[in-house]
Amino acid sequence: MIICKTPRELDIMREAGKIVALTHQELQKHIKPGVTTKELDTIADRFIRQLGAIPSFKGYNGFTGSICASINEELVHGIPGDRVLAEGDIISIDIGAKYNGYHGDSAWTYPVGTISEEDERLLKVTEESLYKGLDETKAGRRLSDISHAIQAYAEAEGFSIVREYVGHGVGQDLHEDPQIPHYGPPGKGPRLKQGMVLAVEPMVNLGSRYVRTLSDNWTVVTTDGKNCAHFEHTIAVTEEGYEILTKA
């Protein structure tokens, strides 16, 4: 069941989203060669709690981190640990924060120092594919209009879209209906309604679209070992379009 949020609930979710956005801004200051993903996790955990929220991911289905930190060929769900960031890496940071009972959720992929032109283009196209999808968001449109716009753009630029992982609704639960694939034909699925809150999060690969999960049962990597990127915003559907909730 898709739950449309009330104005009061949206006010709370704006605060949750703002905390997520501010946490991203804080972590950006620390993403550099020589830093471990555990250090980033500790910074994020402390920062989220100082702002009156709790990390959404901590303990979620047994996940041990407060953020997901995925490097290079790691797509999503990277567990923070002793891995040290190196010059030229790219790192996807996924952050969730629960504030007054409601979640905000956003992911961004960052360069570590100077990265290759290929990776720069990967990040640019993945971010742009997110906004191509959001441009299709408006009350009355179909859910798959978002999906199709993302796929069409990313593939036209020569990249591939991961199909095993999807966006989702957000609210009192971190993952709510509907599921939002980032591929497929337009004009399908439920109609968008004012008050729906969605996490749209294209995952784009340099090489093939195929991925696998490592033996830790969390970290997802590309099967061909090529780099990948992940960008996500939590948005609210409006009559005229959408509102990004995960912004500072």
XYZ file of C-alpha atoms in Angstrom:
248
model
C 0.000 0.000 0.000
C 1.326 3.419 -0.979
C 0.989 5.921 1.864
C 0.501 9.594 0.978
C 1.884 11.880 3.656
C -0.045 14.673 5.358
C 1.324 18.237 5.477
C 2.369 17.626 9.092
C 4.229 14.449 8.132
C 5.953 16.236 5.266
C 7.151 18.921 7.665
C 8.814 16.233 9.793
C 10.285 14.562 6.720
C 11.778 17.858 5.583
C 13.666 17.959 8.876
C 14.786 14.341 8.497
C 15.917 15.089 4.948
C 17.748 18.215 6.016
C 19.698 16.210 8.593
C 20.700 13.736 5.890
C 21.807 16.558 3.586
C 23.814 18.272 6.320
C 25.500 14.964 7.132
C 26.540 14.617 3.499
C 27.981 18.124 3.635
C 29.900 17.266 6.797
C 31.323 14.049 5.364
C 32.458 15.819 2.194
C 34.964 17.722 4.337
C 36.589 14.445 5.376
C 36.602 12.447 2.113
C 40.279 12.412 1.166
C 43.151 9.948 0.731
C 44.210 8.287 3.971
C 40.798 8.287 5.662
C 39.118 4.980 6.497
C 35.458 4.267 5.860
C 35.075 3.545 9.585
C 36.267 7.066 10.381
C 33.616 8.452 8.028
C 31.014 6.248 9.701
C 31.956 7.516 13.153
C 31.734 11.133 12.009
C 28.312 10.562 10.451
C 26.922 8.706 13.458
C 27.976 11.448 15.860
C 26.732 14.229 13.578
C 23.291 12.671 12.998
C 22.757 12.151 16.714
C 23.872 15.692 17.540
C 21.081 16.930 15.257
C 18.472 14.989 17.212
C 18.058 12.021 14.877
C 19.281 8.423 14.794
C 21.042 6.661 11.895
C 18.443 4.710 9.934
C 20.856 2.009 8.801
C 22.460 1.165 12.167
C 21.228 -2.320 13.053
C 18.884 -2.495 10.037
C 18.581 -6.224 9.332
C 21.864 -6.605 11.199
C 23.828 -3.956 9.282
C 26.680 -2.753 11.492
C 27.344 0.713 10.059
C 25.562 4.029 10.340
C 26.278 4.738 6.669
C 26.910 2.586 3.620
C 30.352 3.280 2.160
C 30.980 1.663 -1.231
C 34.243 2.197 -3.123
C 34.916 1.924 -6.870
C 33.380 -1.366 -8.080
C 31.288 -1.616 -4.908
C 27.780 -0.528 -5.827
C 25.838 -0.384 -2.559
C 25.744 -1.617 1.042
C 29.474 -1.360 1.674
C 30.182 -1.959 5.373
C 32.401 0.716 6.970
C 35.693 -0.695 8.153
C 39.470 -0.402 7.920
C 39.692 0.218 4.172
C 41.672 3.379 3.487
C 40.611 5.789 0.757
C 43.207 6.259 -1.969
C 43.821 9.019 -4.496
C 41.629 8.388 -7.537
C 38.958 6.322 -5.767
C 35.287 7.113 -5.966
C 33.092 6.431 -2.951
C 29.319 6.160 -2.734
C 27.967 7.274 0.622
C 24.374 6.321 1.477
C 22.915 8.061 4.534
C 19.612 7.602 6.332
C 18.361 9.503 9.370
C 15.230 8.917 11.439
C 13.777 12.050 13.005
C 10.595 12.050 15.100
C 9.613 8.706 13.635
C 10.247 9.465 9.938
C 13.195 8.708 7.672
C 15.220 10.678 5.155
C 17.442 8.794 2.697
C 20.032 10.045 0.220
C 23.139 8.706 -1.513
C 25.889 10.515 -3.408
C 29.092 9.378 -5.091
C 32.177 11.460 -4.385
C 35.665 11.691 -5.910
C 38.647 11.040 -3.677
C 41.226 13.556 -4.788
C 41.693 13.643 -8.556
C 39.815 10.946 -10.449
C 39.945 9.754 -14.050
C 37.980 11.463 -16.807
C 36.028 8.231 -17.229
C 34.950 8.272 -13.596
C 34.158 11.982 -13.749
C 31.800 11.271 -16.615
C 30.271 8.313 -14.746
C 29.447 10.549 -11.786
C 28.091 13.302 -14.010
C 25.824 11.009 -16.021
C 24.537 9.163 -12.957
C 23.615 12.408 -11.213
C 22.009 13.746 -14.372
C 20.037 10.527 -14.803
C 18.545 11.077 -11.352
C 17.299 14.509 -12.351
C 16.016 13.203 -15.690
C 13.825 10.860 -13.668
C 12.747 13.574 -11.262
C 11.757 15.776 -14.202
C 9.047 13.196 -14.962
C 7.636 13.442 -11.443
C 4.257 15.123 -11.193
C 0.858 14.190 -9.808
C -1.035 12.234 -12.454
C 2.010 10.785 -14.206
C 2.860 7.077 -14.020
C 5.596 5.696 -11.794
C 7.447 4.090 -14.697
C 7.779 7.463 -16.420
C 10.526 8.097 -13.859
C 12.085 4.693 -14.511
C 12.117 5.062 -18.281
C 13.652 8.537 -18.257
C 16.557 7.330 -16.096
C 17.287 4.295 -18.246
C 16.948 6.134 -21.542
C 19.412 8.825 -20.518
C 22.046 6.598 -18.908
C 22.063 4.070 -21.730
C 22.167 6.775 -24.413
C 25.359 7.987 -22.736
C 26.903 4.513 -23.002
C 26.409 3.278 -19.426
C 24.297 0.476 -17.978
C 21.544 0.518 -15.366
C 21.516 -1.956 -12.476
C 18.182 -3.774 -12.293
C 18.476 -5.827 -9.113
C 18.119 -2.810 -6.788
C 15.348 -0.244 -6.894
C 14.122 2.960 -5.331
C 11.290 2.894 -2.832
C 8.760 4.783 -0.808
C 9.919 6.382 2.437
C 8.086 7.341 5.607
C 7.791 5.818 9.057
C 9.476 2.794 7.504
C 12.767 3.169 5.671
C 11.462 1.077 2.788
C 7.803 1.445 1.853
C 5.734 0.872 -1.265
C 6.117 1.477 -4.122
C 9.251 -0.106 -5.489
C 10.801 2.108 -8.173
C 12.860 0.355 -10.863
C 15.265 2.559 -12.776
C 14.466 0.934 -16.112
C 11.442 -0.070 -18.156
C 8.815 1.347 -20.505
C 6.922 4.560 -19.696
C 3.240 4.749 -18.832
C 3.153 1.807 -16.416
C 2.544 1.377 -12.701
C 0.505 3.443 -10.249
C -0.301 7.062 -10.896
C 1.702 9.521 -8.869
C -0.300 11.389 -6.246
C 0.407 14.497 -4.250
C 1.940 13.523 -0.911
C 3.736 10.407 -2.089
C 7.310 10.343 -0.796
C 9.810 8.466 -2.940
C 13.515 7.661 -2.804
C 14.726 7.672 -6.404
C 18.246 6.232 -6.652
C 19.716 5.253 -10.025
C 22.726 2.945 -9.881
C 24.854 3.132 -13.008
C 27.776 0.967 -14.129
C 30.687 1.728 -16.442
C 30.551 -1.797 -17.814
C 27.809 -4.415 -17.832
C 24.738 -4.070 -15.642
C 25.384 -7.268 -13.690
C 26.248 -7.331 -9.989
C 26.830 -9.867 -7.232
C 26.922 -9.866 -3.435
C 30.158 -10.601 -1.576
C 30.532 -13.202 1.170
C 29.767 -10.613 3.863
C 26.159 -10.841 2.565
C 25.978 -7.060 2.206
C 28.489 -5.518 -0.177
C 27.273 -5.522 -3.789
C 29.917 -5.288 -6.525
C 29.933 -5.231 -10.315
C 30.651 -8.653 -11.801
C 33.172 -7.229 -14.277
C 35.033 -5.199 -11.626
C 34.350 -1.882 -13.332
C 33.358 1.191 -11.361
C 29.809 2.247 -10.611
C 27.954 5.199 -9.108
C 24.844 5.794 -7.016
C 22.849 9.012 -6.562
C 19.652 9.303 -4.518
C 17.225 11.913 -3.252
C 14.084 11.577 -1.185
C 11.342 13.619 -2.845
C 7.694 14.482 -2.257
C 5.308 14.444 -5.212
C 3.446 17.732 -5.703
C 0.712 18.831 -8.094
C 3.246 20.791 -10.128
C 6.192 18.403 -9.883
C 8.319 17.418 -6.909
C 10.068 18.774 -3.845
C 13.492 17.465 -2.814
C 13.339 16.698 0.900
C 16.992 15.708 1.286
C 18.473 19.161 0.920
C 20.122 21.444 3.425
